[in-house]
Amino acid sequence: MNFKKLSQKLQNYEHIHLITHTDLDGVGPSIVLRAYGITHSPYYVETRKVDEAVQARLAELNDHELLIITDLSVNEETAEMIEKVNQKPDDRSVVLMDHHASAIALNKYEWATVLPTLNNIKMSATTLIFKALKDAEYELSPIFHSVDEEGAETEKTPEYTVLEKETFFDRLAHLVEDIRLYDTWDWNVLSIQEATDLNTIFYARRRHDFIHARLDYILTGQFFTPEDATYLEFSKEELRKVLKKKTKQMVIVPNFHLKGHDAPLNIGVVETDSYFSELGNHLAEKFAEEIDVVFIISLVKNRVSLRSIGDAINLAEIAKAYNGGGHPNASGCDLSELGTEFLQAVLEASKNK
């Protein structure tokens, strides 16, 4: 589904709802919509709660309202509910844009676009919605956000010149590409540090502040604020400490059978609540001869992040088997889904370390 096929222009809907993921690529679509001057109500949900969130929003969706779902997929029951909504002639519409290969079956529906790659380039949800708006020939018109001396916030969309809009488009395209680079891990292949720095700032700031700072960049051209730069220096030093400490703490669970993969795997396991992607990639590369996959456990969040390098193992299939999802080299699921057998294997490996 692209925005050309909707029954009306986005600006003509009485209300637009956005249900999206909680990570950088989940926030990206909201930034893109704001950059195009499209007001909406965003709802950020974890993967395991998406069906509950979508079904609740469908039940409340009024005539002449639009629901956009990005960076998330839905189960068959929810998909059929969406199908019924879109078949009714009351100008209620639902569209979904995702880039996870595990959701590709949703492409059988007219309202869904699941596109993991395009022209051999890995996609992100942010890239897909940006491309959809560009192809539908929407014009950039960033929502300007301001705060007065008393702390009151206001938003407006000023009149912009053609030259300003062209400049804003180039800056937005740059931001969208950085988000894609980080989410697909292409930043590591291409050695583009700015993309991972952007993700670092995303987790260091309140979501609300991060979004407004990115819109400020589109308007002013300042990608990182002086405060961002200071934090990045601090963060890089902290990351070095975490990598050194966690490398020593990692245990190897040998020959463990995981659902979603035929052969037993050697799993490197470590516990942390920060720097999941950076740590996972570091360990996967450092111990490439000893382990097949890295499991990064967050006890606080009851989550496991799966990371690997190469194309020998499809982590998306493994995560899907445990009611999770993601990409072939970066996926995740709830820790509790792995069961006591896995936890016992980790404890046994810890004793033998």
Short mmCIF file of C-alpha atoms in Angstrom, two decimals:
data_model
loop_
_atom_site.label_atom_id
_atom_site.label_comp_id
_atom_site.label_asym_id
_atom_site.label_seq_id
_atom_site.Cartn_x
_atom_site.Cartn_y
_atom_site.Cartn_z
CA MET A 1 0.00 0.00 0.00
CA ASN A 2 1.24 3.47 -0.78
CA PHE A 3 -0.40 6.76 0.07
CA LYS A 4 -1.50 7.32 -3.53
CA LYS A 5 -4.09 4.56 -3.08
CA LEU A 6 -5.79 6.08 -0.04
CA SER A 7 -9.29 7.43 -0.55
CA GLN A 8 -8.15 10.96 0.29
CA LYS A 9 -5.06 13.03 1.03
CA LEU A 10 -3.59 12.52 4.48
CA GLN A 11 -4.30 16.11 5.43
CA ASN A 12 -8.00 15.55 4.72
CA TYR A 13 -8.49 12.88 7.36
CA GLU A 14 -10.09 14.23 10.50
CA HIS A 15 -7.53 12.35 12.60
CA ILE A 16 -4.48 10.21 11.91
CA HIS A 17 -3.27 7.60 14.39
CA LEU A 18 0.22 6.10 14.21
CA ILE A 19 1.05 2.83 15.96
CA THR A 20 4.77 2.18 15.77
CA HIS A 21 7.68 0.52 17.54
CA THR A 22 9.60 1.99 20.46
CA ASP A 23 13.09 2.02 18.91
CA LEU A 24 14.80 4.58 16.65
CA ASP A 25 13.22 3.20 13.47
CA GLY A 26 9.84 3.23 15.21
CA VAL A 27 10.13 6.92 16.07
CA GLY A 28 11.41 7.75 12.57
CA PRO A 29 7.98 7.58 10.86
CA SER A 30 6.55 10.13 13.30
CA ILE A 31 9.44 12.49 12.52
CA VAL A 32 8.84 12.02 8.79
CA LEU A 33 5.11 12.75 9.12
CA ARG A 34 5.84 15.89 11.15
CA ALA A 35 8.40 16.99 8.56
CA TYR A 36 5.65 16.81 5.96
CA GLY A 37 3.33 18.85 8.15
CA ILE A 38 1.02 15.90 8.83
CA THR A 39 -0.39 16.06 12.35
CA HIS A 40 -1.05 12.72 14.01
CA SER A 41 -1.28 10.93 17.35
CA PRO A 42 1.61 8.48 17.83
CA TYR A 43 1.39 5.37 20.03
CA TYR A 44 4.64 3.55 20.75
CA VAL A 45 4.28 -0.15 21.56
CA GLU A 46 6.54 -3.14 22.04
CA THR A 47 6.36 -5.97 19.52
CA ARG A 48 4.59 -8.35 21.87
CA LYS A 49 1.78 -5.84 22.50
CA VAL A 50 1.11 -4.75 18.93
CA ASP A 51 -2.01 -6.86 18.31
CA GLU A 52 -3.61 -5.69 21.54
CA ALA A 53 -2.83 -2.06 20.66
CA VAL A 54 -4.06 -2.31 17.07
CA GLN A 55 -7.29 -4.08 17.99
CA ALA A 56 -8.03 -1.46 20.66
CA ARG A 57 -7.43 1.35 18.17
CA LEU A 58 -9.58 -0.33 15.51
CA ALA A 59 -12.46 -0.53 17.97
CA GLU A 60 -12.27 3.24 18.50
CA LEU A 61 -11.52 4.29 14.90
CA ASN A 62 -14.12 6.79 13.71
CA ASP A 63 -15.28 7.68 10.22
CA HIS A 64 -12.77 9.77 8.22
CA GLU A 65 -9.88 8.58 10.41
CA LEU A 66 -6.69 6.83 9.36
CA LEU A 67 -4.52 4.35 11.24
CA ILE A 68 -0.92 3.91 10.08
CA ILE A 69 1.10 0.98 11.48
CA THR A 70 4.87 1.11 11.01
CA ASP A 71 7.84 -1.09 11.97
CA LEU A 72 5.44 -3.69 13.38
CA SER A 73 3.47 -6.63 12.05
CA VAL A 74 0.16 -8.12 13.18
CA ASN A 75 -1.15 -11.65 13.55
CA GLU A 76 -3.78 -13.22 11.30
CA GLU A 77 -6.69 -12.37 13.58
CA THR A 78 -5.76 -8.68 13.65
CA ALA A 79 -5.08 -8.68 9.91
CA GLU A 80 -8.60 -9.93 9.21
CA MET A 81 -10.02 -7.21 11.45
CA ILE A 82 -8.09 -4.61 9.45
CA GLU A 83 -9.35 -6.14 6.22
CA LYS A 84 -12.97 -5.70 7.34
CA VAL A 85 -12.37 -2.07 8.32
CA ASN A 86 -10.84 -1.26 4.94
CA GLN A 87 -13.73 -2.87 3.05
CA LYS A 88 -16.36 -0.59 4.60
CA PRO A 89 -17.21 2.59 2.62
CA ASP A 90 -16.99 4.98 5.56
CA ASP A 91 -13.53 6.47 4.91
CA ARG A 92 -11.93 4.61 7.79
CA SER A 93 -8.58 3.40 6.55
CA VAL A 94 -5.68 1.33 7.86
CA VAL A 95 -2.25 0.92 6.24
CA LEU A 96 0.79 -1.02 7.44
CA MET A 97 4.43 -0.56 6.47
CA ASP A 98 7.07 -2.94 7.73
CA HIS A 99 10.47 -4.19 6.63
CA HIS A 100 10.85 -7.39 8.66
CA ALA A 101 11.08 -10.54 6.53
CA SER A 102 9.10 -12.43 9.18
CA ALA A 103 6.03 -10.32 8.27
CA ILE A 104 6.19 -10.78 4.50
CA ALA A 105 3.03 -12.94 4.45
CA LEU A 106 1.03 -9.77 5.11
CA ASN A 107 1.71 -8.65 1.55
CA LYS A 108 -1.33 -10.67 0.47
CA TYR A 109 -3.38 -7.75 1.79
CA GLU A 110 -3.81 -4.60 -0.30
CA TRP A 111 -3.29 -2.39 2.76
CA ALA A 112 0.09 -3.88 3.74
CA THR A 113 3.57 -3.15 2.40
CA VAL A 114 6.28 -5.40 3.79
CA LEU A 115 9.51 -4.71 1.97
CA PRO A 116 12.75 -6.02 3.54
CA THR A 117 14.90 -4.87 0.59
CA LEU A 118 14.57 -2.66 -2.46
CA ASN A 119 17.12 -2.69 -5.28
CA ASN A 120 19.42 -4.76 -3.03
CA ILE A 121 19.26 -2.12 -0.28
CA LYS A 122 17.93 -3.10 3.13
CA MET A 123 14.85 -1.11 4.04
CA SER A 124 13.69 0.43 7.30
CA ALA A 125 10.19 1.51 8.31
CA THR A 126 11.35 5.13 8.26
CA THR A 127 12.64 4.72 4.70
CA LEU A 128 9.37 3.15 3.56
CA ILE A 129 7.11 5.91 4.84
CA PHE A 130 9.51 8.58 3.53
CA LYS A 131 9.50 6.91 0.12
CA ALA A 132 5.70 6.58 0.15
CA LEU A 133 5.22 10.30 0.82
CA LYS A 134 7.84 11.24 -1.77
CA ASP A 135 6.28 8.99 -4.42
CA ALA A 136 2.84 10.40 -3.63
CA GLU A 137 4.33 13.87 -4.28
CA TYR A 138 3.68 15.35 -0.86
CA GLU A 139 5.59 18.57 -0.15
CA LEU A 140 7.72 19.08 2.93
CA SER A 141 6.25 21.56 5.38
CA PRO A 142 7.83 20.94 8.81
CA ILE A 143 5.76 21.53 11.92
CA PHE A 144 7.53 24.24 13.93
CA HIS A 145 7.62 23.62 17.68
CA SER A 146 8.31 26.33 20.22
CA VAL A 147 8.24 26.78 24.00
CA ASP A 148 7.62 30.18 25.60
CA GLU A 149 9.17 31.54 28.82
CA GLU A 150 6.40 29.96 30.90
CA GLY A 151 6.96 26.53 29.39
CA ALA A 152 3.86 26.51 27.20
CA GLU A 153 4.35 24.57 23.96
CA THR A 154 2.90 25.57 20.61
CA GLU A 155 3.10 24.04 17.14
CA LYS A 156 2.49 25.71 13.80
CA THR A 157 3.32 25.21 10.15
CA PRO A 158 4.75 28.41 8.64
CA GLU A 159 4.85 29.22 4.94
CA TYR A 160 8.15 28.04 3.44
CA THR A 161 9.84 29.04 0.20
CA VAL A 162 10.62 26.53 -2.54
CA LEU A 163 14.34 26.77 -1.73
CA GLU A 164 13.67 26.17 1.96
CA LYS A 165 11.60 23.09 1.14
CA GLU A 166 14.38 21.71 -1.05
CA THR A 167 16.90 22.24 1.75
CA PHE A 168 14.55 20.62 4.29
CA PHE A 169 14.07 17.63 1.98
CA ASP A 170 17.82 17.03 1.69
CA ARG A 171 18.23 17.18 5.47
CA LEU A 172 15.30 14.84 6.05
CA ALA A 173 16.68 12.39 3.48
CA HIS A 174 20.00 12.45 5.35
CA LEU A 175 18.28 11.73 8.66
CA VAL A 176 16.16 8.95 7.17
CA GLU A 177 19.26 7.31 5.72
CA ASP A 178 21.07 7.45 9.07
CA ILE A 179 18.11 5.71 10.71
CA ARG A 180 18.12 3.06 7.97
CA LEU A 181 21.87 2.57 8.31
CA TYR A 182 21.60 1.99 12.03
CA ASP A 183 18.51 -0.21 12.00
CA THR A 184 19.88 -2.52 9.30
CA TRP A 185 23.39 -2.42 10.75
CA ASP A 186 24.72 -1.18 7.40
CA TRP A 187 26.43 1.60 9.36
CA ASN A 188 28.91 -0.98 10.61
CA VAL A 189 29.62 -2.32 7.12
CA LEU A 190 30.04 1.19 5.72
CA SER A 191 31.76 2.63 8.83
CA ILE A 192 29.31 5.51 9.27
CA GLN A 193 29.64 6.46 12.94
CA GLU A 194 27.05 9.24 12.78
CA ALA A 195 24.25 6.66 12.44
CA THR A 196 25.11 4.83 15.64
CA ASP A 197 25.71 8.15 17.41
CA LEU A 198 22.16 9.09 16.47
CA ASN A 199 20.86 5.94 18.14
CA THR A 200 22.94 6.68 21.23
CA ILE A 201 21.34 10.12 21.51
CA PHE A 202 17.90 8.59 20.96
CA TYR A 203 18.24 6.45 24.08
CA ALA A 204 19.81 9.27 26.07
CA ARG A 205 16.95 11.71 25.50
CA ARG A 206 13.27 11.70 26.24
CA ARG A 207 11.42 10.63 23.11
CA HIS A 208 9.55 13.93 22.98
CA ASP A 209 12.78 15.94 23.11
CA PHE A 210 14.54 13.71 20.60
CA ILE A 211 11.79 14.19 18.02
CA HIS A 212 11.77 17.96 18.38
CA ALA A 213 15.57 18.10 18.16
CA ARG A 214 15.46 16.21 14.86
CA LEU A 215 12.85 18.62 13.49
CA ASP A 216 15.09 21.47 14.61
CA TYR A 217 17.88 19.87 12.57
CA ILE A 218 15.67 19.85 9.47
CA LEU A 219 15.02 23.56 9.99
CA THR A 220 18.50 24.70 11.07
CA GLY A 221 20.97 22.13 9.78
CA GLN A 222 22.51 21.36 13.21
CA PHE A 223 22.53 17.55 13.38
CA PHE A 224 23.81 17.24 16.96
CA THR A 225 23.51 19.88 19.66
CA PRO A 226 26.53 20.78 21.84
CA GLU A 227 24.85 18.77 24.63
CA ASP A 228 24.61 15.79 22.27
CA ALA A 229 28.32 16.04 21.45
CA THR A 230 29.25 16.09 25.14
CA TYR A 231 27.10 13.06 25.85
CA LEU A 232 28.54 11.15 22.91
CA GLU A 233 32.06 11.56 24.26
CA PHE A 234 30.91 10.29 27.64
CA SER A 235 28.98 7.42 26.06
CA LYS A 236 31.93 6.20 23.98
CA GLU A 237 34.07 5.91 27.08
CA GLU A 238 31.27 4.03 28.86
CA LEU A 239 30.89 1.72 25.86
CA ARG A 240 34.58 0.83 25.95
CA LYS A 241 34.20 -0.13 29.61
CA VAL A 242 31.06 -2.20 28.94
CA LEU A 243 32.65 -4.09 26.03
CA LYS A 244 35.73 -4.91 28.09
CA LYS A 245 33.71 -6.03 31.13
CA LYS A 246 31.05 -8.03 29.27
CA THR A 247 33.58 -9.75 27.02
CA LYS A 248 35.06 -11.30 30.15
CA GLN A 249 31.62 -12.22 31.53
CA MET A 250 30.25 -13.95 28.42
CA VAL A 251 29.60 -17.68 28.79
CA ILE A 252 29.25 -20.18 25.95
CA VAL A 253 26.34 -22.62 25.88
CA PRO A 254 27.51 -25.36 23.50
CA ASN A 255 25.39 -27.45 21.12
CA PHE A 256 22.02 -26.05 22.17
CA HIS A 257 18.96 -26.86 20.05
CA LEU A 258 16.83 -23.82 19.32
CA LYS A 259 13.44 -23.86 17.67
CA GLY A 260 13.51 -22.36 14.20
CA HIS A 261 16.93 -23.84 13.34
CA ASP A 262 17.74 -27.43 12.46
CA ALA A 263 21.26 -27.86 13.82
CA PRO A 264 22.52 -27.27 17.38
CA LEU A 265 24.27 -23.95 17.97
CA ASN A 266 27.00 -22.58 20.20
CA ILE A 267 25.47 -19.59 21.96
CA GLY A 268 27.42 -16.80 23.60
CA VAL A 269 25.34 -15.44 26.50
CA VAL A 270 25.79 -12.20 28.41
CA GLU A 271 23.55 -10.06 30.61
CA THR A 272 23.28 -6.28 30.31
CA ASP A 273 20.74 -3.46 30.11
CA SER A 274 22.59 -1.21 27.66
CA TYR A 275 24.44 -1.17 24.35
CA PHE A 276 22.68 -4.29 23.06
CA SER A 277 23.55 -3.90 19.38
CA GLU A 278 27.10 -2.68 19.91
CA LEU A 279 27.84 -5.45 22.40
CA GLY A 280 26.20 -8.13 20.28
CA ASN A 281 28.14 -7.20 17.17
CA HIS A 282 31.41 -6.92 19.13
CA LEU A 283 31.04 -10.38 20.67
CA ALA A 284 29.85 -12.00 17.43
CA GLU A 285 32.95 -10.73 15.62
CA LYS A 286 35.44 -11.34 18.44
CA PHE A 287 34.28 -14.92 19.04
CA ALA A 288 33.35 -15.78 15.45
CA GLU A 289 35.33 -19.04 15.61
CA GLU A 290 33.72 -20.18 18.87
CA ILE A 291 30.07 -19.16 18.75
CA ASP A 292 27.27 -19.02 16.17
CA VAL A 293 25.03 -16.46 17.83
CA VAL A 294 25.04 -14.02 20.74
CA PHE A 295 22.15 -13.85 23.22
CA ILE A 296 22.10 -10.59 25.19
CA ILE A 297 19.81 -10.97 28.18
CA SER A 298 18.07 -8.12 29.97
CA LEU A 299 16.67 -9.44 33.23
CA VAL A 300 15.02 -6.10 33.95
CA LYS A 301 13.07 -6.14 30.68
CA ASN A 302 12.65 -9.94 30.43
CA ARG A 303 14.08 -9.66 26.90
CA VAL A 304 16.72 -11.40 24.84
CA SER A 305 18.43 -9.72 21.90
CA LEU A 306 19.80 -12.15 19.32
CA ARG A 307 22.80 -11.09 17.23
CA SER A 308 24.96 -12.81 14.61
CA ILE A 309 27.17 -12.05 11.63
CA GLY A 310 27.11 -13.71 8.21
CA ASP A 311 24.16 -15.45 6.61
CA ALA A 312 24.45 -19.01 7.94
CA ILE A 313 21.70 -18.52 10.54
CA ASN A 314 18.35 -16.74 10.19
CA LEU A 315 17.72 -15.24 13.63
CA ALA A 316 14.33 -13.93 12.50
CA GLU A 317 13.09 -17.50 12.16
CA ILE A 318 14.47 -18.45 15.56
CA ALA A 319 12.92 -15.41 17.25
CA LYS A 320 9.60 -16.03 15.49
CA ALA A 321 9.55 -19.56 16.90
CA TYR A 322 9.70 -17.97 20.36
CA ASN A 323 6.95 -15.41 19.60
CA GLY A 324 9.46 -12.70 18.77
CA GLY A 325 10.75 -11.28 15.50
CA GLY A 326 13.27 -9.12 13.75
CA HIS A 327 15.94 -9.47 11.09
CA PRO A 328 18.19 -12.37 9.98
CA ASN A 329 21.14 -10.97 11.98
CA ALA A 330 19.31 -9.03 14.70
CA SER A 331 16.15 -10.23 16.41
CA GLY A 332 14.59 -10.52 19.83
CA CYS A 333 12.04 -12.26 22.04
CA ASP A 334 10.96 -12.46 25.67
CA LEU A 335 13.41 -14.29 27.91
CA SER A 336 10.57 -16.31 29.44
CA GLU A 337 9.74 -17.76 26.00
CA LEU A 338 13.07 -19.63 25.94
CA GLY A 339 11.99 -21.78 28.86
CA THR A 340 13.76 -23.27 31.86
CA GLU A 341 15.87 -25.63 29.75
CA PHE A 342 17.76 -22.68 28.27
CA LEU A 343 18.22 -20.99 31.65
CA GLN A 344 19.53 -24.23 33.16
CA ALA A 345 21.99 -24.56 30.27
CA VAL A 346 23.24 -21.02 30.91
CA LEU A 347 23.71 -21.73 34.63
CA GLU A 348 25.61 -24.92 33.84
CA ALA A 349 27.85 -23.07 31.38
CA SER A 350 28.51 -20.40 34.03
CA LYS A 351 29.73 -23.07 36.46
CA ASN A 352 32.11 -24.43 33.86
CA LYS A 353 33.49 -21.01 32.83
#
